[in-house]
Tab-separated table of C-alpha atoms in Angstrom:
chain	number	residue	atom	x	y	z
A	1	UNK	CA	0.000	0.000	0.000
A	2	UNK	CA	1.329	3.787	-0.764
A	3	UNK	CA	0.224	7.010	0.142
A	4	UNK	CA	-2.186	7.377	-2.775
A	5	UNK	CA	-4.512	4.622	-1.286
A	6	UNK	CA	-4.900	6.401	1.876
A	7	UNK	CA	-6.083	9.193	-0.087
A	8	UNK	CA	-9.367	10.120	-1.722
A	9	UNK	CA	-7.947	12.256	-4.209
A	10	UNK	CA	-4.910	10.562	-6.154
A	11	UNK	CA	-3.162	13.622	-8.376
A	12	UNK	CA	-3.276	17.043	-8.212
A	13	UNK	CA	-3.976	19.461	-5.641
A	14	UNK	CA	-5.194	17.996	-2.501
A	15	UNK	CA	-7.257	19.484	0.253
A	16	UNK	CA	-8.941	18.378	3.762
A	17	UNK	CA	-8.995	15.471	4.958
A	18	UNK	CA	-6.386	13.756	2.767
A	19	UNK	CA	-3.740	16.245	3.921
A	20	UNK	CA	-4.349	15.123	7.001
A	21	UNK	CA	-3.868	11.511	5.893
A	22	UNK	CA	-1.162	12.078	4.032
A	23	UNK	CA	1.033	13.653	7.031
A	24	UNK	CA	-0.221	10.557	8.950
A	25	UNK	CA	1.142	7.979	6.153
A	26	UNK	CA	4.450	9.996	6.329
A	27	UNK	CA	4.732	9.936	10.334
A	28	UNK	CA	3.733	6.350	10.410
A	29	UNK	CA	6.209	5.510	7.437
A	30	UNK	CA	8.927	7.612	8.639
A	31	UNK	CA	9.679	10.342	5.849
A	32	UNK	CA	9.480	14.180	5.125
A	33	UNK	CA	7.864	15.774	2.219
A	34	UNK	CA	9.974	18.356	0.691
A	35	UNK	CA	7.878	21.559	0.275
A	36	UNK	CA	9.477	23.560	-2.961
A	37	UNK	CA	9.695	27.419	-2.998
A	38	UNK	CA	8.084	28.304	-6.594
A	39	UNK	CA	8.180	31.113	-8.260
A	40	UNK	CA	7.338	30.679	-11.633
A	41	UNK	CA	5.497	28.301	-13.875
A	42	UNK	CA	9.310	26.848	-14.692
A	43	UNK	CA	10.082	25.804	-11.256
A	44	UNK	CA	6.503	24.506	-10.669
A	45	UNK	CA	6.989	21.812	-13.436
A	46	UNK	CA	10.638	21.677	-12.903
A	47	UNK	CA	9.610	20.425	-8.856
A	48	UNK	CA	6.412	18.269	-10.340
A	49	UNK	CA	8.742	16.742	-13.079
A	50	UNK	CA	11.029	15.412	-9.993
A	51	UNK	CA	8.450	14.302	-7.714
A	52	UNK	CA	6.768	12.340	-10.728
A	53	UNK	CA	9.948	10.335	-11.612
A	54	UNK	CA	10.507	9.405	-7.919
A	55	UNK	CA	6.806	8.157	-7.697
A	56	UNK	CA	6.328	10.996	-4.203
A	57	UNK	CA	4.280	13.635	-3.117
A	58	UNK	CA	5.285	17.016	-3.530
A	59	UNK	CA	4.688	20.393	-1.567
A	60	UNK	CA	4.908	23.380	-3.915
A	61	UNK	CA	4.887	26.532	-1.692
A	62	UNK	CA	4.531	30.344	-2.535
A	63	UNK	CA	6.206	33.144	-0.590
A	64	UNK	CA	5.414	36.357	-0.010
A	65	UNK	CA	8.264	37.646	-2.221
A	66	UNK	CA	7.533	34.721	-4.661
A	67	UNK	CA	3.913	35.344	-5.026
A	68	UNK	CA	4.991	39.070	-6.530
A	69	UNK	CA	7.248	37.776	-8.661
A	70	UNK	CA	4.774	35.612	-10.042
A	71	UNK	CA	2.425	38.756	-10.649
A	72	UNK	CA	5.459	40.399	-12.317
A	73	UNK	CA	8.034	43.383	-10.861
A	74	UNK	CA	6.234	45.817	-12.632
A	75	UNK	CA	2.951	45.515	-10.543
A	76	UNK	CA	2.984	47.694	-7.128
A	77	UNK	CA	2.831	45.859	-3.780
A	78	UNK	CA	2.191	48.792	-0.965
A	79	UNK	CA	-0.756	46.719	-0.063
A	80	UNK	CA	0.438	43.582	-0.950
A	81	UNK	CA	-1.884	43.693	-3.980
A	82	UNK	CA	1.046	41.950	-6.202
A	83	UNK	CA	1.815	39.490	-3.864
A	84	UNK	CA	-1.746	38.262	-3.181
A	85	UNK	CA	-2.791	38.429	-7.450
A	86	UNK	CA	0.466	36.351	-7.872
A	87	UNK	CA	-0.218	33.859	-5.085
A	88	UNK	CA	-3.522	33.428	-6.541
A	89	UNK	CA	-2.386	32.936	-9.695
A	90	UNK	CA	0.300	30.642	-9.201
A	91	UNK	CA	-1.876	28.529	-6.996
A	92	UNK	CA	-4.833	28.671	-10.266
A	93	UNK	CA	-1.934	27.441	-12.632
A	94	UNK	CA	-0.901	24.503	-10.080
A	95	UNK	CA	-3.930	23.815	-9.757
A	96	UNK	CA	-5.006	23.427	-13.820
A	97	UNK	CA	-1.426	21.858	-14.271
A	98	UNK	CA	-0.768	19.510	-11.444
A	99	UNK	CA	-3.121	16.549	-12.394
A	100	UNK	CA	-1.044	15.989	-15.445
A	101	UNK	CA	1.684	14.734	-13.495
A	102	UNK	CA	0.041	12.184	-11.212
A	103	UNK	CA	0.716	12.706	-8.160
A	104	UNK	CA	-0.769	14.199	-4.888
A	105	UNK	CA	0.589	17.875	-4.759
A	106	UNK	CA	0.146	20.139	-1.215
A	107	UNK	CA	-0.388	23.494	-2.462
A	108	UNK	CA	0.865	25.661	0.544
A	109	UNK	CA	2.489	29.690	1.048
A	110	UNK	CA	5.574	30.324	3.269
A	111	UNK	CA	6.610	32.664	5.988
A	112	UNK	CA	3.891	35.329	6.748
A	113	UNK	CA	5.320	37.640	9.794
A	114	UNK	CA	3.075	40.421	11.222
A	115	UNK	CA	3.542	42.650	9.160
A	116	UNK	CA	2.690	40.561	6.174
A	117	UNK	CA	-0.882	39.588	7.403
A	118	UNK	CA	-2.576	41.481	4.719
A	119	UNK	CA	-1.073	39.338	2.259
A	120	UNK	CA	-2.510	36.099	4.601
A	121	UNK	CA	-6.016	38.009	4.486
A	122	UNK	CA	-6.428	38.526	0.980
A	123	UNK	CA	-5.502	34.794	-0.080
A	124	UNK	CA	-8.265	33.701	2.549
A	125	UNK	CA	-10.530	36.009	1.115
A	126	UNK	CA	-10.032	34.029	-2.224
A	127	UNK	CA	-9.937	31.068	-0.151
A	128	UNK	CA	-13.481	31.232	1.130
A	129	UNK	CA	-14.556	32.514	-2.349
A	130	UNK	CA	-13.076	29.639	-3.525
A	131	UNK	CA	-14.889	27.094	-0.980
A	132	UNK	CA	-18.076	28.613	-1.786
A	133	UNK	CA	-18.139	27.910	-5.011
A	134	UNK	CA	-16.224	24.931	-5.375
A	135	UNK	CA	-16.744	23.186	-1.687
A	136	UNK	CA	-12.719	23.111	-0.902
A	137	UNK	CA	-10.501	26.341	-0.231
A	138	UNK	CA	-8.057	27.398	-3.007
A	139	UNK	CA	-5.318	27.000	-1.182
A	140	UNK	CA	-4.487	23.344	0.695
A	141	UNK	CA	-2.668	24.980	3.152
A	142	UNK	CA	-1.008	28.586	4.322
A	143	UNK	CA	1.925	29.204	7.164
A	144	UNK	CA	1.417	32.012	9.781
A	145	UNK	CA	4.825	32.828	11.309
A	146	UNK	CA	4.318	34.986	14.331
A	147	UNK	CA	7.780	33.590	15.816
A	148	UNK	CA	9.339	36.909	16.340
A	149	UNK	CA	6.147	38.107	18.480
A	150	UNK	CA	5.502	37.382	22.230
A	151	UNK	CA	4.789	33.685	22.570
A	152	UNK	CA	1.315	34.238	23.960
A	153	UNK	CA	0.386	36.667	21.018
A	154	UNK	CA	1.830	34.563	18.491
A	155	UNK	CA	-0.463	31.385	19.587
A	156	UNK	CA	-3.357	33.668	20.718
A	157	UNK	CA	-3.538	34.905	16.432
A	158	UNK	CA	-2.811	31.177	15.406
A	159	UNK	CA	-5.758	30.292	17.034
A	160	UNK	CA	-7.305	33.547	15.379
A	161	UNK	CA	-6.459	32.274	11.902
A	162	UNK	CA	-7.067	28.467	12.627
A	163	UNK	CA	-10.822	29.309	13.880
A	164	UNK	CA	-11.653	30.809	10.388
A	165	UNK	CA	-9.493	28.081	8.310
A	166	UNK	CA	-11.369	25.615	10.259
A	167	UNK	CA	-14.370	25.555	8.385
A	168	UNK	CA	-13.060	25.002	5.250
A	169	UNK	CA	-10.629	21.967	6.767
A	170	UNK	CA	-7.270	24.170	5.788
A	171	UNK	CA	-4.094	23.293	7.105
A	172	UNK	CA	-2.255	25.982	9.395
A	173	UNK	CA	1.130	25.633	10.149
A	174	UNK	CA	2.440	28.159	12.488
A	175	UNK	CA	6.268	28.855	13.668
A	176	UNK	CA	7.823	28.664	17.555
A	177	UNK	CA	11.504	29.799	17.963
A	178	UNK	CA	12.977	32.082	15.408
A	179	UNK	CA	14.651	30.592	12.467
A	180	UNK	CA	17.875	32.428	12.135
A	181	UNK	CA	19.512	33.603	8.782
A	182	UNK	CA	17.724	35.444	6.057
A	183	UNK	CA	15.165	34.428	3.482
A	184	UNK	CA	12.433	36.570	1.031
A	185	UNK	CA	13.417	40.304	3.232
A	186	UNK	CA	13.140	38.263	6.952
A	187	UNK	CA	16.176	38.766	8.539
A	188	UNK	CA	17.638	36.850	11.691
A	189	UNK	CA	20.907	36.854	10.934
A	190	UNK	CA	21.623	38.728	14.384
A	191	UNK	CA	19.268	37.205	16.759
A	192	UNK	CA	20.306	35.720	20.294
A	193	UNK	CA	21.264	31.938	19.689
A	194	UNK	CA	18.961	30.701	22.722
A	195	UNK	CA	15.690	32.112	20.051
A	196	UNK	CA	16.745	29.356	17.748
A	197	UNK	CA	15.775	26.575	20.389
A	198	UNK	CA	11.849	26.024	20.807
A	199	UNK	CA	11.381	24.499	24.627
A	200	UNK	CA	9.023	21.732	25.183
A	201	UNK	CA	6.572	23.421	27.184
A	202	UNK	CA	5.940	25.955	24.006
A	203	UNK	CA	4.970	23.427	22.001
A	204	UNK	CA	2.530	21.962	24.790
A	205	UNK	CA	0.872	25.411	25.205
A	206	UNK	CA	0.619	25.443	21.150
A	207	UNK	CA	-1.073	22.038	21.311
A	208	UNK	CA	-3.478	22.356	23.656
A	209	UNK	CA	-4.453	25.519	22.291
A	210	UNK	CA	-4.930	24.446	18.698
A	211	UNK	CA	-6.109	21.199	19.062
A	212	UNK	CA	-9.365	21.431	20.585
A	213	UNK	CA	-9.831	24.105	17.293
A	214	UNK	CA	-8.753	21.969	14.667
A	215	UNK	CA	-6.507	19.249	13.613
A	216	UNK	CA	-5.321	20.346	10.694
A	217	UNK	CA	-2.083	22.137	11.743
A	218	UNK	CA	1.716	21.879	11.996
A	219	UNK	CA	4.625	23.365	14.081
A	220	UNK	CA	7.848	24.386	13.034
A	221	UNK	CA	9.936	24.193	15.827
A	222	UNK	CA	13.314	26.107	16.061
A	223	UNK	CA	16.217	23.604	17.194
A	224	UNK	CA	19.004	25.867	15.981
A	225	UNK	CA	17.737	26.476	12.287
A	226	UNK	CA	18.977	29.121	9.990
A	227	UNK	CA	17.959	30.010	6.531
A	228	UNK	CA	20.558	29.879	3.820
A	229	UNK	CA	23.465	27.791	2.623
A	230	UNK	CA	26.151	27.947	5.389
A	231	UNK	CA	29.971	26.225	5.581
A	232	UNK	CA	29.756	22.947	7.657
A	233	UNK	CA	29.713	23.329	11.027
A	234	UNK	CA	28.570	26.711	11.458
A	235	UNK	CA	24.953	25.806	12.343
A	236	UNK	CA	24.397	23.341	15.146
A	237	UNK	CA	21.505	21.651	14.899
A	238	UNK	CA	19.788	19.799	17.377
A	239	UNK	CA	16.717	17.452	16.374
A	240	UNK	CA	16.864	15.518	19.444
A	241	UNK	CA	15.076	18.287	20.886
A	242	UNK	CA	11.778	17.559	18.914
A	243	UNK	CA	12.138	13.664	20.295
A	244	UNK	CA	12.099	15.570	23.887
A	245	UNK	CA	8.913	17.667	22.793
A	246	UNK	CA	7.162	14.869	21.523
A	247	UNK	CA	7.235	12.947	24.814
A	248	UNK	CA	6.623	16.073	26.590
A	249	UNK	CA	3.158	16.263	24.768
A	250	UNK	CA	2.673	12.590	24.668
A	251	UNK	CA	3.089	12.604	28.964
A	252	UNK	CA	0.947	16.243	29.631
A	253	UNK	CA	-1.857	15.001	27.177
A	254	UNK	CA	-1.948	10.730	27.734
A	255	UNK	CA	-1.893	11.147	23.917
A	256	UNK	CA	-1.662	6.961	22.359
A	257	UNK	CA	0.623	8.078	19.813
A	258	UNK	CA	4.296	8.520	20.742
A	259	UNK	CA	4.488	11.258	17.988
A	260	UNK	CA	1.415	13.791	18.796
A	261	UNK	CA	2.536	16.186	16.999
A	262	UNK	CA	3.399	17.308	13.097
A	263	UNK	CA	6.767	18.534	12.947
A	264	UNK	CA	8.256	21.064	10.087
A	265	UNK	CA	11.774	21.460	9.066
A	266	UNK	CA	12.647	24.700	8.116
A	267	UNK	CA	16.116	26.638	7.163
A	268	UNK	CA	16.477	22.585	5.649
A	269	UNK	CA	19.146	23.867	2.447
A	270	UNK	CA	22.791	22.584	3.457
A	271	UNK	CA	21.504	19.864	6.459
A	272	UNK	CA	23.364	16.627	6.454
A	273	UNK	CA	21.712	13.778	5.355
A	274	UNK	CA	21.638	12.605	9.114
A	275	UNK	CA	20.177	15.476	10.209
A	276	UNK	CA	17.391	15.049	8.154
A	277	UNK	CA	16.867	11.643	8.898
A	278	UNK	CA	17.018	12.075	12.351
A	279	UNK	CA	14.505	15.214	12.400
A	280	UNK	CA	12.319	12.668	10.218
A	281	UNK	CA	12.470	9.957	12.773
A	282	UNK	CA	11.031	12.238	15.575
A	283	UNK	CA	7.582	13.442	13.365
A	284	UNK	CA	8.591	15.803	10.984
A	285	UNK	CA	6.731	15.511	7.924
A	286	UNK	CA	7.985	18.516	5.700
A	287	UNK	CA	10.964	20.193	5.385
A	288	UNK	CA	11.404	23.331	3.621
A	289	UNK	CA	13.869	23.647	0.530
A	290	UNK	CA	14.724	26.871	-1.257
A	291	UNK	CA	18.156	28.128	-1.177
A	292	UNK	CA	20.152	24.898	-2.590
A	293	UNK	CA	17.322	24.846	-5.287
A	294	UNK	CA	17.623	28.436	-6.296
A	295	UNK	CA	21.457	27.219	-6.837
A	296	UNK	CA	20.595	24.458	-8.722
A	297	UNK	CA	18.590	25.982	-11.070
A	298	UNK	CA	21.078	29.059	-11.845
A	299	UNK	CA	24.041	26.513	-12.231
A	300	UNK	CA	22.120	25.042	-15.328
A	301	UNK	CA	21.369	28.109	-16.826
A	302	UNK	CA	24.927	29.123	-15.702
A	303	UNK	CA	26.725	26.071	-17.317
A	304	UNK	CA	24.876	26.144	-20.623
A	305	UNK	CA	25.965	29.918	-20.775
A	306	UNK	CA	29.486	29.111	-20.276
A	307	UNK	CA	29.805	26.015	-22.607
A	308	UNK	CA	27.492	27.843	-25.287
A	309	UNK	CA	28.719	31.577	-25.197
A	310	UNK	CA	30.456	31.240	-28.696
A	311	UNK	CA	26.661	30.554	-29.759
A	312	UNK	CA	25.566	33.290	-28.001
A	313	UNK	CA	27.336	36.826	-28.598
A	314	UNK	CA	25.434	37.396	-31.932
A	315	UNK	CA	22.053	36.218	-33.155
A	316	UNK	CA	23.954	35.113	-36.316
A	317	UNK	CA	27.350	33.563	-36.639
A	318	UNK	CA	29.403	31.203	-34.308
A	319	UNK	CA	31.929	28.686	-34.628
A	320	UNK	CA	30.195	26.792	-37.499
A	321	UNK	CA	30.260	29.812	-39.873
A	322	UNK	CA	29.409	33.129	-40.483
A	323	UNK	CA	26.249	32.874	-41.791
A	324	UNK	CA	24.858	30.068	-39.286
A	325	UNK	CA	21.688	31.498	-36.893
A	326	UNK	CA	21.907	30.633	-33.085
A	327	UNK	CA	18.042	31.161	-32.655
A	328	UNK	CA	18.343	27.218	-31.145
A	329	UNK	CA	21.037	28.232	-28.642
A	330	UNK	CA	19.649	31.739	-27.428
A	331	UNK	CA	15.810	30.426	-27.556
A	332	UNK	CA	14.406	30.756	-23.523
A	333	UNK	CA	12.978	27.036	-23.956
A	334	UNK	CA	16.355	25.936	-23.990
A	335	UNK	CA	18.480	27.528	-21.226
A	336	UNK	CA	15.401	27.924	-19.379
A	337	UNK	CA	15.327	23.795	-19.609
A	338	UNK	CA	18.617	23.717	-18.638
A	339	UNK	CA	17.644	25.348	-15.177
A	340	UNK	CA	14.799	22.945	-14.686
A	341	UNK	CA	17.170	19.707	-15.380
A	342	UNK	CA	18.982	21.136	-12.703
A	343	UNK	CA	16.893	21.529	-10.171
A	344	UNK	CA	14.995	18.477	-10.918
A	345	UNK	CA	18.134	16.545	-10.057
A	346	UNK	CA	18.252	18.507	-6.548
A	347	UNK	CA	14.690	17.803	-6.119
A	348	UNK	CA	15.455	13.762	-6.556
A	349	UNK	CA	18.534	14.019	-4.164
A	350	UNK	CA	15.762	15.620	-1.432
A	351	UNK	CA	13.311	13.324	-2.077
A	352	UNK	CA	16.022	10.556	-1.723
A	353	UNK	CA	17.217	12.053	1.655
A	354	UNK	CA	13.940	12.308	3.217
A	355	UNK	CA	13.013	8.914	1.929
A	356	UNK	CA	10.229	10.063	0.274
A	357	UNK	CA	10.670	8.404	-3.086
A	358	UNK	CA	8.847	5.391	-4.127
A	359	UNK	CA	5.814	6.388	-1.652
A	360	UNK	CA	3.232	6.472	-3.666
């Protein structure tokens, strides 16, 4: 049995109920989904493609910077009006394009601080647009990250935000402990090291506060993350801490299953394989990937730039002759390919570390 018979929807953009089942399959089975910073109809396809050959689940997720990128530079953002017209329409073409790849896709947004809240408010106001007319929100799921905030006003607004999801069966996930580093304008880079570490009776009060609300939510605990690519050794991580939160929860709440809670991974690009694997073992279920796949993809485009530039400096002549067009070198669907190949193989190499290939 694989994930997809657990589910009542097998490909495309899943909602409800079967997110819920499919974090359970992955705690229960003992992998992380990688959730995939898109920004553009290339590196939606480019994560699909990946998650498609590996026979996984994918989660393609939309930032706040991303989401404006997707509307296009040129389109103002003082109200985040860019931002939420892009998310929307990135999550519209995911939606329409996702089924051709067969497989179940989690259709979520990244990061939204305080001051970013707007943005949250106008995607659930397309949300419950969306439900009404279609009986399932837009979105699968969004991420509320009040981490930098006073711990009782960041779970007091969760709760907020997971009392109006909760009607439409949306997943929440919500951040505890800063994640360090910098990522899409948030920067940590400077923040006291002892933020970075989440303690157990946080994610208790978190727990018992969401859970008689809704199930559908997720924590992302901070147990020394940091955002970015960093030289070995620079970041300590410490996983075991989510193994200590787990059985705090498990003892305060008599919960049955040794893993009450659904972990998230973030500040994920440049982990060791072990650290992933151990994070996995202790309930996380997905782990955020951005940085090492922004790399990827420029390194294609890079490399076929390099190798190519003779073909490149003039729309007409290169090495082959004078007279010879280079239309089939300097053509965006081919170094914009190259990019994707790239970051497809990155995506595979996740899905490998997370054991998340051949779930399905």
């Amino acid at each position: 049995m694989g994930a997809q018979d657990v589910l009542s929807r097998k490909s495309g953009v899943i909602v409800g109920d079967d997110v819920l089942r499919l974090f359970e399959y992955a705690r229960e089975h003992v992998f992380a989904i990688p959730a995939i910073n898109v920004t553009s109809s290339s590196t939606v396809v480019a994560s699909l493609e990946a998650a498609r050959d590996k026979k996984s689940p994918i989660i393609l997720q939309i930032s706040q910077g991303g989401a404006a990128f997707f509307a296009g530079k040129g389109v103002a953002n003082s109200n985040q009006e860019a931002s939420i017209a892009g998310a929307i329409a990135g999550a519209l073409y995911i939606r329409s394009i996702a089924p051709s790849y067969g497989i179940p896709v989690v259709l979520h947004t990244d990061h939204c601080a305080r001051k970013l809240l707007p943005w949250l408010d106008g995607m659930l106001d397309e949300d419950e647009r969306y439900f009404k007319e279609h009986g399932e929100p837009l979105f699968s799921s969004h991420m509320i990250d009040l981490s930098e905030e006073s711990i009782e006003w960041n779970i007091e607004t969760t709760a907020k935000y997971l009392k109006r999801v909760a009607p439409m069966k949306q997943w929440l996930e919500m951040e505890i402990g800063i994640t360090g580093g910098e990522e899409d304008g948030v920067n940590n880079e400077s923040v006291d090291n002892n933020s970075l570490y989440t303690q157990p009776e946080d994610i208790y009060a978190i727990q018992t506060a969401l859970e008689p609300i809704s199930p559908y939510f997720s924590i992302a605990a901070g147990f020394g993350n940091v955002h970015g690519l960093y030289k070995p050794g620079n970041v300590r991580l410490h996983p075991e801490l989510l193994s200590k939160h787990q059985a705090y929860v498990k003892e305060k709440t008599s919960a049955t299953l040794d893993k009450p809670v659904f972990f998230v991974f973030h500040g994920g690009s440049g982990s060791s394989k072990e650290e992933f694997k151990e994070a996995i073992s202790y309930g996380v279920v997905k782990v955020n990937l951005d940085t090492d796949l922004q790399y990827a993809y420029m390194s294609g485009v890079r490399d076929f730039v390099l190798n190519k530039q003779e073909y490149l400096k003039t729309a007409v002549g290169n090495p082959d002759g004078a007279d010879k067009p280079n239309k089939k070198f300097f053509d965006p669907r081919v170094w914009v390919r190259e990019g994707e190949k790239a970051m497809i193989a990155r995506v595979k190499i996740a899905l490998d570390d997370f054991n998340t290939n051949d779930k399905l």
